[in-house]
Amino acid sequence: MVKITIDYNKCEGVECGECADACPMEVLILNGDKIAIQNKEECSLCEVCIDVCPNEAVEIEE
């Protein structure tokens, strides 16, 4: 099972939400002003969310 972690201490500012916009599987979504994880079993491990996060707040482990 994939483990997705978001460090909410790093996830703040104007850029917040880029990972949700970039996620092709819609595992990360913007819920109000906070990133939420849904259906993590759908994660394809593409790591696009990690690449686009300007604050390095997203971590994925297999």
Backbone as a ProteinNet text record, in pm:
[ID]
protein_1_A
[PRIMARY]
MVKITIDYNKCEGVECGECADACPMEVLILNGDKIAIQNKEECSLCEVCIDVCPNEAVEIEE
[TERTIARY]
84.9	0	89.1	52.4	125.5	99.9	206.3	192.3	222.7	124.2	139.1	132	232.9	238.2	247.9	172.4	180.2	221.4	332.1	379.5	308.4	203	121.3	194.9	305.3	387.2	460.3	489.2	554.8	453.5	334.1	232.4	150.9	201.2	128.4	175	97.7	134.5	53.5	85.6	12.8	21.8	135.7	156.2	78.7	25.5	-41.2	-152.5	-153.6	-254.5	-197.5	-72.1	-12.3	-6.6	18.8	26.9	-108.4	-214.8	-349.1	-384.8	-347.2	-374.2	-297.1	-177.3	-91.3	-117.8	-183.4	-202.3	-295.3	-242	-324.7	-428.6	-408.2	-499.8	-600.2	-591.1	-678.7	-677.4	-558.2	-539.4	-529.2	-460.8	-451.4	-554.4	-633	-735	-725.1	-773.5	-779.1	-915	-912.6	-1034.8	-1035.9	-1101.5	-1093.3	-956.1	-880.1	-744.2	-640	-680.6	-591	-591.4	-474.7	-463	-516	-595.5	-648.5	-609	-599.4	-564	-690	-718.2	-834	-790.7	-849.6	-824.3	-676.4	-596.2	-451.9	-414.5	-505.4	-477.6	-473.9	-525.3	-522.3	-389.1	-303.2	-175.2	-90.2	-39.7	41.6	191.5	227.2	366.6	442.8	374.3	439.2	523.5	492	563.6	557	459.8	441.7	414.2	337.4	304.9	430.9	526.2	653	730	731.8	806.7	754.6	623.7	566.9	555.1	566.4	550.4	670.1	646.8	757.6	814.4	741.5	784.3	829.6	836.2	876.3	794.2	662.9	574.2	513.4	529.1	467.6	574.6	541.2	630.8	550.1	607.1	540.2	636.2	581.9	658.5	576.6	646.1	579.3	558.1
-118.6	0	124.6	220.6	345.8	431.2	493.5	586.7	727	814.7	952.8	1041.5	1126.2	1214.7	1358.4	1446	1588.2	1658.6	1730.2	1807.8	1943.1	1955.4	2077	2198.8	2178.8	2291.8	2355.3	2274.6	2325.5	2367	2310.3	2331.4	2456.5	2568.8	2693	2796.7	2897.1	3004.4	3002.7	3093.3	3112.8	2990.4	2920	2806.7	2683.4	2680.9	2562	2518.9	2392.7	2339.2	2294.8	2328.5	2287.1	2135.9	2066.8	1920.9	1859.9	1915.3	1865.4	1890.3	2005.9	2037.1	1943.9	1903.1	1823.1	1673.1	1627.1	1483.3	1425	1338.9	1284.2	1183.2	1127	1026.7	1086.4	1216.5	1288.9	1227.6	1184.9	1133.1	1249.7	1355.4	1476.6	1576.1	1628.1	1726.1	1846.3	1957.2	2077.7	2081.6	2076.1	2077.6	2208.3	2309	2443.1	2498.8	2525.7	2576.4	2474.2	2346.3	2241.5	2124	2064.9	1947.6	1826.4	1746.2	1623.8	1505.7	1389.1	1266.4	1181.2	1134.9	1047.4	932.8	818.2	701.8	678.1	671.7	656	527.1	430.1	307.5	332.4	447.7	486	550.7	580.4	646.6	558.9	618.5	544.9	560.2	627.3	651.1	732.8	818.3	899.2	1012.2	1051.6	1154.4	1294.1	1318.2	1451.6	1552	1509.4	1597.8	1643.4	1553.4	1587	1686.8	1663.4	1750	1892.7	1911.1	2045.9	2120.9	2050.2	2115.7	2206.7	2337.5	2431.2	2425.2	2364.3	2361.1	2222.5	2126.5	1989.4	1931.9	1950.9	1909.1	1771.1	1715.5	1586.8	1477.8	1366.2	1251.4	1125.4	1039.1	915.3	799.7	697	574.5	456.7	358.8	238.4	141.6
0	0	0	-77.7	-88.6	34.8	84.9	196.6	144.4	153.3	109.5	232.4	249	363.8	316.1	380.1	351.8	480.2	474.6	589.2	584.3	663.7	659.5	712.9	785.2	829.1	711.6	609.3	488.7	382.7	389	286.6	318.9	276.1	297.7	197	180.8	89	-38.6	-125.2	-250	-340.6	-336.7	-426.3	-384.1	-264.1	-213.5	-308.8	-340.5	-431.1	-563.7	-591.8	-718.6	-730.4	-618.9	-623.7	-659	-604.9	-634.8	-780.6	-832.6	-972.8	-1066.6	-1025.3	-1111.5	-1103.3	-998.2	-977.1	-1084.4	-1172.4	-1280	-1231.8	-1114.5	-1061.1	-962.6	-938.6	-846	-706	-663.1	-527.9	-430.8	-472.4	-391.8	-442.6	-351.2	-388.3	-295.8	-342.5	-260.2	-193.2	-60.2	20.1	98.7	43.6	102.5	74.4	180.1	161.9	204.9	214.4	260.2	161.8	141.8	56	131.8	65.4	125.1	37.1	99.8	29.5	18.9	-102.9	-123.5	-213.7	-196.3	-282.4	-308.7	-201.6	-222.1	-293.9	-295.2	-370.2	-520.8	-563.9	-706	-745.5	-648.7	-676	-767.5	-876.1	-973.3	-946.8	-837.2	-798.9	-903	-974.9	-1078	-1017.3	-893.9	-817.7	-879.1	-964.4	-1020.4	-907.7	-808.6	-695.9	-622.9	-608.7	-543.3	-628	-758.4	-850.2	-852.6	-842.9	-855.8	-722.6	-611.4	-481.7	-453.5	-443.9	-422.6	-280.6	-189.4	-49.2	-3.1	-95.5	-64.8	50.9	44.8	151.8	129	8.9	-23.4	-23.9	38.8	42	10.1	-74.7	-113.1	-85.5	-20.4	5.6	-43.7	-98.9	-145.7	-32.9
[MASK]
++++++++++++++++++++++++++++++++++++++++++++++++++++++++++++++

